[in-house]
Structures are given as C-alpha cells and as structure tokens.
CSV table of C-alpha atoms and ligand atoms in Angstrom, one decimal:
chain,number,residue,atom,x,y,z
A,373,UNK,CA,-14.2,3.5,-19.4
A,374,UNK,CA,-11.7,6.2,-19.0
A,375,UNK,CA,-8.9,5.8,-21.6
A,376,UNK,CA,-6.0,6.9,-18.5
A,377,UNK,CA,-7.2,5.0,-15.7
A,378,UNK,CA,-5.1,1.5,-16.5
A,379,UNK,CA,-5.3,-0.6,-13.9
A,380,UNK,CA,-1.7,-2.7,-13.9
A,381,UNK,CA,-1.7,-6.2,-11.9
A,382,UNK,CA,1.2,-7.3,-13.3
A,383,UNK,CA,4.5,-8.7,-11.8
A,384,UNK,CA,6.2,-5.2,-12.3
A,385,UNK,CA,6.4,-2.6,-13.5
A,386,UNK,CA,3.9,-1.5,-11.4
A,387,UNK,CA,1.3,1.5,-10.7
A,388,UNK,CA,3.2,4.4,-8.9
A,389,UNK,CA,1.6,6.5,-5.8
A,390,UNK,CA,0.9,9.7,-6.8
A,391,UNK,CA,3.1,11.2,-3.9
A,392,UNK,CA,6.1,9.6,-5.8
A,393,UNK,CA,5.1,10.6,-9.1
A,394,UNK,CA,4.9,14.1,-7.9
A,395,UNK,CA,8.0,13.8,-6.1
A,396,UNK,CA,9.6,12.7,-9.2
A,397,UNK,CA,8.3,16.0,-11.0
A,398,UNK,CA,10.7,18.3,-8.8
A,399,UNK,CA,13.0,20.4,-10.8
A,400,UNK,CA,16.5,18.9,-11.8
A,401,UNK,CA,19.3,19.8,-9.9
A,402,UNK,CA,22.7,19.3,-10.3
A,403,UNK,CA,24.0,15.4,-9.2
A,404,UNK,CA,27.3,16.4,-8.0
A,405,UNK,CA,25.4,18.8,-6.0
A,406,UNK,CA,26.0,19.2,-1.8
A,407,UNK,CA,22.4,19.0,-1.8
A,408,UNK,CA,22.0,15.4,-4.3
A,409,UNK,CA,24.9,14.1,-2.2
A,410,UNK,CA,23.1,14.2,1.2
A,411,UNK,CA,20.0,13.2,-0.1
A,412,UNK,CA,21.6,9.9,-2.2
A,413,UNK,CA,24.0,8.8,0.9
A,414,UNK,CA,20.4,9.1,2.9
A,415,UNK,CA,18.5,7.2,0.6
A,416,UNK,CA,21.4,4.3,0.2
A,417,UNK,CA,21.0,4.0,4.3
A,418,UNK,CA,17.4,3.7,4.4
A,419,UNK,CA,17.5,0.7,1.6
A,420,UNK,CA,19.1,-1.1,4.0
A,421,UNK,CA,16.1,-2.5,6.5
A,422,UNK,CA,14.6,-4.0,3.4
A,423,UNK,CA,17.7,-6.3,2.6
A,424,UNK,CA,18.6,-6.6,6.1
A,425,UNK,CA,22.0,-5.9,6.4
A,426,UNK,CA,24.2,-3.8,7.8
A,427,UNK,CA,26.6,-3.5,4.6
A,428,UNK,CA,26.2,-0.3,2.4
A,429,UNK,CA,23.6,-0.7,-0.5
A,430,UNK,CA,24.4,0.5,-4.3
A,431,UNK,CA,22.0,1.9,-6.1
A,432,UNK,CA,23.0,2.3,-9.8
A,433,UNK,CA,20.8,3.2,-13.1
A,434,UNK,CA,19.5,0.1,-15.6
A,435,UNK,CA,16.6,-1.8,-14.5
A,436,UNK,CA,16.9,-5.2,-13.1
A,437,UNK,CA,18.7,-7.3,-15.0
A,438,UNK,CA,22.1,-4.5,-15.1
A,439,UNK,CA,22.5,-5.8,-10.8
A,440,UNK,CA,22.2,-9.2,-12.0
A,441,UNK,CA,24.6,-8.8,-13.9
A,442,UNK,CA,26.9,-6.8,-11.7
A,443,UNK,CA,26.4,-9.7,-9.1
A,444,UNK,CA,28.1,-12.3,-11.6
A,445,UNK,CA,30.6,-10.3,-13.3
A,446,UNK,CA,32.0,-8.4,-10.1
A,447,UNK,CA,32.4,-12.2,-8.4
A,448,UNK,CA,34.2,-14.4,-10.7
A,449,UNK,CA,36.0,-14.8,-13.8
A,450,UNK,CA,35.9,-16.8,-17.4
A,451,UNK,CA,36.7,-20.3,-16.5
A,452,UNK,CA,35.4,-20.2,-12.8
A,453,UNK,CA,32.8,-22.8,-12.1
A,454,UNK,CA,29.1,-21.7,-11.0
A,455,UNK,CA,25.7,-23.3,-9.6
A,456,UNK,CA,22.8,-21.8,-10.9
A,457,UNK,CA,19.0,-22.9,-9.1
A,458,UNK,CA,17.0,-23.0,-11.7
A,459,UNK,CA,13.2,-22.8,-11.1
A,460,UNK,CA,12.0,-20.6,-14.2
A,461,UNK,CA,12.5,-17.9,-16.7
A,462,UNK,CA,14.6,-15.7,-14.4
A,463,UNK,CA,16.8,-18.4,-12.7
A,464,UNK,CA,17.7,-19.3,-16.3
A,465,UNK,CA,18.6,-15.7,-17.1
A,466,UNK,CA,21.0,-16.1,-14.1
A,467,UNK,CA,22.8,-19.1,-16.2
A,468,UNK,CA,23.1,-17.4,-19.4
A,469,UNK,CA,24.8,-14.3,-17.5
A,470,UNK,CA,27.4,-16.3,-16.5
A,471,UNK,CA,27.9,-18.4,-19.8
A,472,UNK,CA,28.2,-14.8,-21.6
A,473,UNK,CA,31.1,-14.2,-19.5
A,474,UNK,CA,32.5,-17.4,-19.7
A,475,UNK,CA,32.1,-19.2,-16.5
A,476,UNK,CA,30.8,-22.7,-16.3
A,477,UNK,CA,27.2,-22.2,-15.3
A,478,UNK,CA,25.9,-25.9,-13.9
A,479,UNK,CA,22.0,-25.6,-13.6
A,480,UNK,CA,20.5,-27.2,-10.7
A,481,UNK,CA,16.8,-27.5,-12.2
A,482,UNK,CA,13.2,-28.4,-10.5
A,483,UNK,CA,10.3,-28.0,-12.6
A,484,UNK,CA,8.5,-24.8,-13.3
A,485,UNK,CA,6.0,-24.7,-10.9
A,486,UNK,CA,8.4,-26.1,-8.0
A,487,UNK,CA,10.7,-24.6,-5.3
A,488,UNK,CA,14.4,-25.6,-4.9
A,489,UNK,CA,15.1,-27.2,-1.8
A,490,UNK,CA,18.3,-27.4,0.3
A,491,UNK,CA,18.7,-31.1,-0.3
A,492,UNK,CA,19.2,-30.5,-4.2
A,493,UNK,CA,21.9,-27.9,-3.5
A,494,UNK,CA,23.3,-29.9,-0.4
A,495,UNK,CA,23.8,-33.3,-2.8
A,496,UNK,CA,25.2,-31.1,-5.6
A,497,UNK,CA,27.7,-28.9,-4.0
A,498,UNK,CA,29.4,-32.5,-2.4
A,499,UNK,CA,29.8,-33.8,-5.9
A,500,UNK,CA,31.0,-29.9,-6.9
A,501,UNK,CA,33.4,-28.7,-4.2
A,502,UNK,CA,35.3,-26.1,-6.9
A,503,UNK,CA,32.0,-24.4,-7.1
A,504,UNK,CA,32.5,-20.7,-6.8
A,505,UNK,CA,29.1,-19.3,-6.4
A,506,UNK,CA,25.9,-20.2,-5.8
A,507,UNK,CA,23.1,-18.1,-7.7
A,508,UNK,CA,19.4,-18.5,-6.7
A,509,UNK,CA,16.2,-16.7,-7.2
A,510,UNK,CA,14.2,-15.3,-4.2
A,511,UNK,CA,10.7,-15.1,-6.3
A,512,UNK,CA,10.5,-16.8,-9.4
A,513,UNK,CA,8.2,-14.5,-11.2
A,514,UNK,CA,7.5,-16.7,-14.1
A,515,UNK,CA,5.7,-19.3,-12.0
A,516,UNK,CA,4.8,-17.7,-8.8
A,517,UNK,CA,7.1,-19.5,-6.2
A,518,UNK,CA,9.3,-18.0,-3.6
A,519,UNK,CA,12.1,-19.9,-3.0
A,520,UNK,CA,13.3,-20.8,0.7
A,521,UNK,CA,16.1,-18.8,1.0
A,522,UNK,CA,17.1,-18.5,4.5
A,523,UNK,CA,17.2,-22.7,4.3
A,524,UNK,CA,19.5,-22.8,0.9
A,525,UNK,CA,21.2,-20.3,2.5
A,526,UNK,CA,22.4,-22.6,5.4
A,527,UNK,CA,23.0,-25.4,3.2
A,528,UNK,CA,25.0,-23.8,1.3
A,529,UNK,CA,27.2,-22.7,3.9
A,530,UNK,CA,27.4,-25.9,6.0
A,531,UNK,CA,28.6,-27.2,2.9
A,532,UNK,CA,30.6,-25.4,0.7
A,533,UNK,CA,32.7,-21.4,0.8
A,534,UNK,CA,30.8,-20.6,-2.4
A,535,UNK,CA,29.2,-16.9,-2.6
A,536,UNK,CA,25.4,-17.4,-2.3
A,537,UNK,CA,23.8,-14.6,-4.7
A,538,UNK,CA,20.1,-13.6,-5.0
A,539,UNK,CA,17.7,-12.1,-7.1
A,540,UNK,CA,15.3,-10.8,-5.2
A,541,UNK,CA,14.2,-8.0,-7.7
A,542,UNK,CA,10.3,-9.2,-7.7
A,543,UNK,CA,10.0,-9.5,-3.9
A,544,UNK,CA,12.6,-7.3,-2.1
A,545,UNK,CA,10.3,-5.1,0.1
A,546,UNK,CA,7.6,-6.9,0.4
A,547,UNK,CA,8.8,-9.8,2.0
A,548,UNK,CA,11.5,-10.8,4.9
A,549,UNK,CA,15.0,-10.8,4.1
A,550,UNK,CA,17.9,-10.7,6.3
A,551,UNK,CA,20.8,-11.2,4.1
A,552,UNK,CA,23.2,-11.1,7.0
A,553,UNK,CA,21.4,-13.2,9.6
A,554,UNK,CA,20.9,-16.1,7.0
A,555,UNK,CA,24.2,-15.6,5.3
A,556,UNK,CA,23.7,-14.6,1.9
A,557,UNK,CA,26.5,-12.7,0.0
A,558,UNK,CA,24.7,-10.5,-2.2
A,559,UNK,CA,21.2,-9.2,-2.9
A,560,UNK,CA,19.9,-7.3,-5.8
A,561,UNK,CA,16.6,-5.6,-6.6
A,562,UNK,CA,14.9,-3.5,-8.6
A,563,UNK,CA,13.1,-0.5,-8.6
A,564,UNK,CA,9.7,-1.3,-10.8
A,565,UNK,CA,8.5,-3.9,-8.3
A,566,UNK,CA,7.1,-4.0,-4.8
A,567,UNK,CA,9.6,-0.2,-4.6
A,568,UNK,CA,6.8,1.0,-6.3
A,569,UNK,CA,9.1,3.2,-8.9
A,570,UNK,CA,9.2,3.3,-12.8
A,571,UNK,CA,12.1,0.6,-14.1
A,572,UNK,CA,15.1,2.7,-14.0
A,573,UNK,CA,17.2,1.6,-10.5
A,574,UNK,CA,18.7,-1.4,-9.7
A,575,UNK,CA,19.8,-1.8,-5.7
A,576,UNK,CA,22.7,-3.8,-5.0
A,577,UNK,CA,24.5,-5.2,-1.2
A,578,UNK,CA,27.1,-7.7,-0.8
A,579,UNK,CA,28.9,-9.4,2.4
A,580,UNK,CA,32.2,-8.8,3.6
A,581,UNK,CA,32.9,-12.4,2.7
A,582,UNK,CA,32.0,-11.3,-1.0
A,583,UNK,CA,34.1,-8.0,-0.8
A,584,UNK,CA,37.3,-9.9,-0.3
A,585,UNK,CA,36.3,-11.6,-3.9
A,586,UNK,CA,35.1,-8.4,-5.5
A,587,UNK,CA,38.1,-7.1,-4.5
A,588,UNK,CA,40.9,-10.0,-6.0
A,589,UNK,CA,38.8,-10.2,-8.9
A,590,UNK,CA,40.3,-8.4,-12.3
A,591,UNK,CA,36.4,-7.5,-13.6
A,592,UNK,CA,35.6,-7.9,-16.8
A,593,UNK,CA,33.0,-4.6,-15.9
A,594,UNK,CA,33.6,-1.1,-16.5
A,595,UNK,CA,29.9,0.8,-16.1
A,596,UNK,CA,29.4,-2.1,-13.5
A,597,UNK,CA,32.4,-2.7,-11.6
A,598,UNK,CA,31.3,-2.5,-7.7
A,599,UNK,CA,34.8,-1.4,-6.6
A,600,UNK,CA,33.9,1.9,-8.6
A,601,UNK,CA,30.6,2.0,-7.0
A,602,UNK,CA,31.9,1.5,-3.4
A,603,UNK,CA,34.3,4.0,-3.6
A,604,UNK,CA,31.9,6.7,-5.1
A,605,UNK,CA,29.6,5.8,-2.2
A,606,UNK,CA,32.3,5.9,0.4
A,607,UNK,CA,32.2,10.2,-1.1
A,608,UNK,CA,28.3,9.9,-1.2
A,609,UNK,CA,27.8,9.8,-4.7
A,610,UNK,CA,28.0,7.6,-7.8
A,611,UNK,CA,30.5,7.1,-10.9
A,612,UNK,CA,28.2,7.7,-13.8
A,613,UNK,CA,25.5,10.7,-13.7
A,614,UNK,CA,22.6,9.4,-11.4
A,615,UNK,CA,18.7,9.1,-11.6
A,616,UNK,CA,18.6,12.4,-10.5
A,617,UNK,CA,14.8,11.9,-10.4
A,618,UNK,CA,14.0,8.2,-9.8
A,619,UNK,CA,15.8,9.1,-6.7
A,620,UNK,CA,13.3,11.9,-5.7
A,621,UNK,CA,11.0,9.1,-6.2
A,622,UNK,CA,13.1,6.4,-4.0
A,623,UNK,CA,12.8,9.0,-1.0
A,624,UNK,CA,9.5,9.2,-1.1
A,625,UNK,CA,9.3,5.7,-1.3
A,626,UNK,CA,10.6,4.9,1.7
A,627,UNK,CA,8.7,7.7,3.5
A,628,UNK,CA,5.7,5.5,2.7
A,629,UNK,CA,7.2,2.4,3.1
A,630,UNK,CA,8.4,3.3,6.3
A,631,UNK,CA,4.7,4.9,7.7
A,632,UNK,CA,3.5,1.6,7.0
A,633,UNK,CA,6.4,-0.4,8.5
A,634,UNK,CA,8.0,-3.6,6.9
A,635,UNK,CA,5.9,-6.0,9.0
A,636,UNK,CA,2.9,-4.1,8.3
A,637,UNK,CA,3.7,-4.6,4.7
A,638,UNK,CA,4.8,-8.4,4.4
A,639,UNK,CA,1.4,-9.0,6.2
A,640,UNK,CA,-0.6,-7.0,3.3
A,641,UNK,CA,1.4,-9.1,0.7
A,642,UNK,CA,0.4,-12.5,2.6
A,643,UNK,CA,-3.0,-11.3,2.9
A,644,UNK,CA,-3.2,-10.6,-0.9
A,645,UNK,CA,-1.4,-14.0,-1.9
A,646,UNK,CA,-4.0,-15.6,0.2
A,647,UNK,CA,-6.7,-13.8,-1.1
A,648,UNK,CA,-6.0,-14.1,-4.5
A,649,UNK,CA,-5.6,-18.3,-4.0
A,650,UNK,CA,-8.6,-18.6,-2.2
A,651,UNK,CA,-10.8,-17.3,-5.1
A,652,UNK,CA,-8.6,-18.8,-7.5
A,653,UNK,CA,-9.6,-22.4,-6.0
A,654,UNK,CA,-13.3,-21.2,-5.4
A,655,UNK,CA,-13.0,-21.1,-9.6
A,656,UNK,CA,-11.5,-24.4,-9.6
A,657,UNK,CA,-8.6,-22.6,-11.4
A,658,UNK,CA,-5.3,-24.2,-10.7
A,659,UNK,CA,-2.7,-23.0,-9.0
A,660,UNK,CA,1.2,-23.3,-10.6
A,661,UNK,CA,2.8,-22.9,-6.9
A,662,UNK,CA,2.2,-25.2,-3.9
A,663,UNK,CA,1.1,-23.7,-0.4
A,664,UNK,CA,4.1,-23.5,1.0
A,665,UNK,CA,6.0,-21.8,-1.9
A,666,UNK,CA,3.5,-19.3,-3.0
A,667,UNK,CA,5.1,-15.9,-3.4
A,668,UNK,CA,3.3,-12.9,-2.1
A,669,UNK,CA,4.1,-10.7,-4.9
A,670,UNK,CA,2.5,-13.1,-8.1
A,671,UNK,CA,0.3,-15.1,-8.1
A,672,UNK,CA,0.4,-18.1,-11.1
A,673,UNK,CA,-3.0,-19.2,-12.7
A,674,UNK,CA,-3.1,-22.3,-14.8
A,675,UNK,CA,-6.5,-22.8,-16.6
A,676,UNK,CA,-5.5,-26.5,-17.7
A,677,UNK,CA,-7.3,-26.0,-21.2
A,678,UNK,CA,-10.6,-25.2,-19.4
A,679,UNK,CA,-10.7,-21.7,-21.6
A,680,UNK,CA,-7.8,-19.4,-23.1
A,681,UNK,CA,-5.6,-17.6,-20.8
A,682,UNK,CA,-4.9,-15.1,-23.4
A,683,UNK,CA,-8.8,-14.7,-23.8
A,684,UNK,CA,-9.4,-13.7,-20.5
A,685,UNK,CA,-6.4,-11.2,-20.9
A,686,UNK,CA,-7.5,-9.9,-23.9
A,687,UNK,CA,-11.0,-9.7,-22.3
A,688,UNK,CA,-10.3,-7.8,-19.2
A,689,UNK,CA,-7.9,-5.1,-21.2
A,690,UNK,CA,-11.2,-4.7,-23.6
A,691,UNK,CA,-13.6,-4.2,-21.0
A,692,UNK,CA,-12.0,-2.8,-18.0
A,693,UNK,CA,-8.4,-1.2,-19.1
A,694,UNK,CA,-7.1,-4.4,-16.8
A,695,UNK,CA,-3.6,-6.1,-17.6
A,696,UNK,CA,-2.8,-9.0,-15.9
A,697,UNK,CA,0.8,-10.9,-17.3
A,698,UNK,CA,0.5,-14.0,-19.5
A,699,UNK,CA,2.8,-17.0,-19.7
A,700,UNK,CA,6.5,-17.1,-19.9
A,701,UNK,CA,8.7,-19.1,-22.7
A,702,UNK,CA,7.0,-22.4,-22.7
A,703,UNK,CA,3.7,-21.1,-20.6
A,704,UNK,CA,3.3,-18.6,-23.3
A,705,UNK,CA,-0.8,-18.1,-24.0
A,706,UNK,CA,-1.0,-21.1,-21.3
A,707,UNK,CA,-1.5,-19.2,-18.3
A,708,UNK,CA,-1.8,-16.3,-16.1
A,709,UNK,CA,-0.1,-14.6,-13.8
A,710,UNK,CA,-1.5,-11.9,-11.3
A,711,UNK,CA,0.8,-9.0,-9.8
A,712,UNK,CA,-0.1,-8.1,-6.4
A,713,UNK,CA,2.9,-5.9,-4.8
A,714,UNK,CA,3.9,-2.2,-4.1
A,715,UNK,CA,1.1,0.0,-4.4
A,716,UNK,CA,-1.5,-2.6,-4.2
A,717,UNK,CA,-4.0,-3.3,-1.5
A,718,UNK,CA,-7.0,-6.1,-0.6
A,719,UNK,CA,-9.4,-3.9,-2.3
A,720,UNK,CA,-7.4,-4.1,-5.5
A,721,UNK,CA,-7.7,-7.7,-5.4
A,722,UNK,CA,-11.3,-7.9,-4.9
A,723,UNK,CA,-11.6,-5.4,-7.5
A,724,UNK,CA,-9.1,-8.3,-10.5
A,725,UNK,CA,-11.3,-10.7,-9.1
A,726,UNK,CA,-14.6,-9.7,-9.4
A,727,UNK,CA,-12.8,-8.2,-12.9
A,728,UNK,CA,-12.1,-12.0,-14.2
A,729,UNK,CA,-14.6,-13.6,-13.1
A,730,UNK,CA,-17.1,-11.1,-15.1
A,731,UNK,CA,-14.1,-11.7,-18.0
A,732,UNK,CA,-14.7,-15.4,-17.7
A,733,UNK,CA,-18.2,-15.3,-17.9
A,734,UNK,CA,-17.6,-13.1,-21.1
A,735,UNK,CA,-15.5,-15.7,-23.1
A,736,UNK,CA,-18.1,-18.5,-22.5
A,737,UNK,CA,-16.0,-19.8,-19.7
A,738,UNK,CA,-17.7,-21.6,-16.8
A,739,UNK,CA,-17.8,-19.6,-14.3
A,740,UNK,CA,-20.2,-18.8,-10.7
A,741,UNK,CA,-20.1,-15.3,-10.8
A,742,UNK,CA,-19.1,-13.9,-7.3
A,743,UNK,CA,-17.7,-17.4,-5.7
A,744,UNK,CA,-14.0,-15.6,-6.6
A,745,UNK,CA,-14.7,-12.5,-4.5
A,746,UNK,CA,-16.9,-14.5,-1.8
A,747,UNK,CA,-14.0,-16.5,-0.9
A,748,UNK,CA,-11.3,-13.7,-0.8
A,749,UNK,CA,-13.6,-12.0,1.3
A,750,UNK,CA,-13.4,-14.3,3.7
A,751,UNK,CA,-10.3,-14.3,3.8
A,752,UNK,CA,-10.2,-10.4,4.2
A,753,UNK,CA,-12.6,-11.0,6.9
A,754,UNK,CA,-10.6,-13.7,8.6
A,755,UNK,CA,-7.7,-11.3,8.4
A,756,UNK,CA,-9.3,-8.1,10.5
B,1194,LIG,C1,11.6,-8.4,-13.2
B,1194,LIG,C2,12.7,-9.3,-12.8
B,1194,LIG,C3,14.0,-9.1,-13.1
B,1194,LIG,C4,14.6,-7.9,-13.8
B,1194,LIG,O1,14.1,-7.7,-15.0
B,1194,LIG,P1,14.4,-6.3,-15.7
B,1194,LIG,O2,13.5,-6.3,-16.9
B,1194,LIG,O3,15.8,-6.2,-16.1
B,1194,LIG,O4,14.1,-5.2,-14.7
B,1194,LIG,C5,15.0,-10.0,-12.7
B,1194,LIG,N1,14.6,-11.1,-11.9
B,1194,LIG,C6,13.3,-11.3,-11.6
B,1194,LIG,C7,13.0,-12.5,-10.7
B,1194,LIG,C8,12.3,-10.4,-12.0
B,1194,LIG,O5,11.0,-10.6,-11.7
C-alpha cells in the first residue's frame, strides 16, 4: 500500500483534481491587483449556473458553516421569530445559529433518516404567521437525504412572506438548483464538497426579496455583513484579504465543471447514488434514506447490529488507505456513510465497493463477496 495514495469517500472534504491542485500552486500575487480583480469578478459570474440565479454570488473565506451563518445573521435580528427544518445534524446547526444570536428558532423536526415535506411547513407556518424566515437543508449529510426543495419552496411562499434560506453546502454542483425559478432567497455552499476545493470558501446568493431585508436590517456582523460584501463586489473585489489561491483553484474548477456540463454532472451523481444502493441492498445492508429522498452526494449505510460500522471503517483504512465517514451525534459508531461527489466517478464506486465487501469479509461479517459490485455493475451497465 502506498502510504500517499488515500483514497477519501467521504461527505467532504474531498480528493482534489490535480489540475486544481496545480493551479493552486501558482505564485501569489497581489489581491487588490487589476489582474486578481478580473479574475475574482469572473469567477463570481461563473458560480452562478450552479445556484441558478441571476443575482451576484459572494464568495468569502471560512468554510461552510461562516455562509451559514452570514445567511442568519445578515436576515434578522435578536427577538425575530425563525422556522428551522430539522432533518439531522446540520439542520440543527441551522437552529443553534440563530439561538446564538437571539432569535427564536422553532424546529420543525422529522426523524433522522426522513425528508421534510411541504405539508409540515404548510401546517406550521398557518399556526406561525410572524415567522420571519424559513431555514432548510438541501442535503442532510448526516443521514443521506436530499430534501425537496423546489416543493418547500412553493409552500412556503403560497403561504407565508418568510425568507426561505438553504444550505446547500453538501450538494450545490452536483445537483439541480434554480434558486430563482423555485423561489428561494438565499443559497450557500461550500468549497470542500462536490467544488472539489480544499475547505477554505464559502459561496453565498440571495434574492432581491432578501436584499430589501439585508438591507433594513442593523447586523449584528462585521467580518460577515453582506452589505460589505456586495458593495466590494459591485468594485470586483472583497472587504477582507481573499483566498488568493483557493480562487486559482475555483477557476479551474469551473473549467472542468463546465467541459463536463451541469447535466452531464447531476447524471454521474444519480448514477453513483444508484450504484452505490444497489450493492448496498445486494448486501442486505440497510439503507437510512428512502428512494425518493436519497441524495446523490452521500450515501447512509445502517448495519442494524449485523457487524460494527466502526469495524469496517477501521478495516478498510488498515488495509486499503480507504476512509469512508462514520455516524453523526446519536449514529455515532452506528453507521456509515459513503461520499460520492466532485471528483468521483462510477469506477470509484466499484472500486469502495468491492473495498467493503473484502473489509466485511475481514471482520467476520457475512458477506458474498462480489454480489456488491455485481449489482452496481448493472447498474453501470443499465446506465451506458
Ligand atoms: C459540510 C457541511 C456544512 C459546513 O460545514 P463546515 O465544516 O463549516 O464546512 C454545512 N452544512 C452541511 C449540510 C454540510 O454537509
């Protein structure tokens, strides 16, 4: 085994192409530069496909989480009162944002494992009408389920003026999203998922509709506070000294991204979801997410007590410099979660398959060796 070939399948970060890592190796130059200035205000604009919307796209430095955060404390103040979908780990993270800044966070929850439908947001913002913002989680990274956006989306807005507000930091380009066409407010990603890039950016678009609050609203923010961003952008730059070189790496991003095309890539991610279930089932291995809400990017693995999860883990690091995630606050050492976005294609899912099932048979686990990969290469097959 070579020591530096790790092979990540996790839900982010994730591995890097070596184009980008190369383009990240250019030499510094200065970020108030002509030359940075044209190439940032470029970048920004190409973003914009992958959230689709017409509205400008900030792109500041922290990793995920700092947009999240930006999304809440740019749109309402201590005191206001908020709707939070809670389906998991990062949906709660949403909730305890808002409590830290003092506004009344009310958690719509479904079980880990389950999607939030429009229904449950439909029946609590009639009850709720002072509600201020909805927030809501595209994919739920801690249990594998993509939540139907596009349908809270209309919900929301048949019923109520609240802000709808997305994290969509595990999925944005890799899947659909048309922020303006379904009427959501604001979108944030990050850069160490399916944008292929070390953690280190955090992307950023909001409505007009959420403009005209950013703009009322005294923020609590100072390294986060959008009007600041906007008007930096507006003179193609950014308040605080940018990733100079994670933006060199953003470019080059979306050079690939855009030889392959965004169709071309939501298709790869649906082929690997599906892939990745099909053995998953052929190893009578259960899956956390239903059909209909199984995200493309992760895939959720529940061994229901059949062997350790944190075995098999342990098992494919040992043998084959594999890391697959583990379990989430109450999932911890329960199951296992399998990244397959960004630089990731069907053979690299043949290749974690055929990986576990040789880990399986390892730690004594039942297992038919080869019924994993059989099945997703019929899928494959199915797919050409
Ligand atoms: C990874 C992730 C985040 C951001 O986490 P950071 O560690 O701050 O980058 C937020 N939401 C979801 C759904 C995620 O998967």
């Amino acid at each position: 085994m070579f020591a530096d070939k790790m092979i990540l399948r996790i839900p982010g970060p994730t591995p890097i192409p070596p184009r980008v890592q190369t383009a990240m190796n250019q030499p510094m130059i200065g970020h108030r530069s002509g030359k940075f200035s044209a190439l940032f205000a470029r970048t920004a604009e190409r973003l914009k496909p992958y959230f689709g919307t017409k509205q400008d796209v900030y792109i500041l430095a922290g990793s995920g989480t700092s947009a999240l955060e930006m999304g809440v404390v740019n749109t309402l103040q201590p005191g206001d009162e908020a709707a939070v979908l809670v389906s998991g780990a990062f949906g709660e993270r949403f909730a305890k944002i808002c409590e830290r800044y003092g506004i009344i966070a009310h958690r719509v929850e479904v079980p880990w494992g389950k999607a939030v439908t429009p229904e449950l947001i439909e029946t609590f913002l009639q009850k709720k009408p002072q509600i201020k913002a909805v927030f809501a989680t595209y994919c739920e990274t801690s249990t594998g389920v993509e939540n139907p956006i596009a349908d809270l989306a209309k919900a929301i807005r048949t019923h109520s003026d609240a802000l709808f507000i997305v994290d969509a930091v595990s999925n944005l380009g890799a899947v659909p999203c048309e922020m303006d066409a379904w009427g959501v407010d604001i979108v944030v990603t990050g850069s160490q998922k399916a944008f292929m890039l070390p953690t280190g950016l955090a992307f950023l678009a909001a409505s007009e509709r959420a403009w005209q609050v950013i703009e009322q609203n005294k923020s609590l923010a100072f390294y986060l506070d959008l009007k600041a961003y906007r008007k930096s952008l507006a003179e193609q730059t950014t308040p605080y000294t940018p990733a100079v070189s994670l933006i060199f790496g953003l470019a080059e991003v979306l050079d690939i991204m855009e030889e392959e095309g965004l169709p071309a890539i939501v298709k790869r991610h649906e082929l690997m979801r599906d892939m990745t279930r099909a053995a998953m089932r052929a190893l009578n291995i259960k899956l956390m997410a239903e059909d209909q809400y199984a995200s493309t990017t992760v895939t959720s693995c529940d061994p229901e007590g059949t062997f350790h999860a944190e075995a098999l883990r342990k098992m494919l690091t040992q043998q084959f410099n594999i890391t697959i995630a583990g379990g989430q606050q109450h999932l911890k050492g329960k199951i296992f979660r399998i990244g397959h976005m960004g630089y990731c294609e069907p053979l690299d899912v043949l290749q974690v398959i055929s990986a576990i099932e040789l880990s399986l048979h390892q730690i004594g686990a039942p297992v038919e060796l080869g019924a994993g990969v059989k099945a997703a290469q019929e899928v494959l097959i199915a797919h050409v």
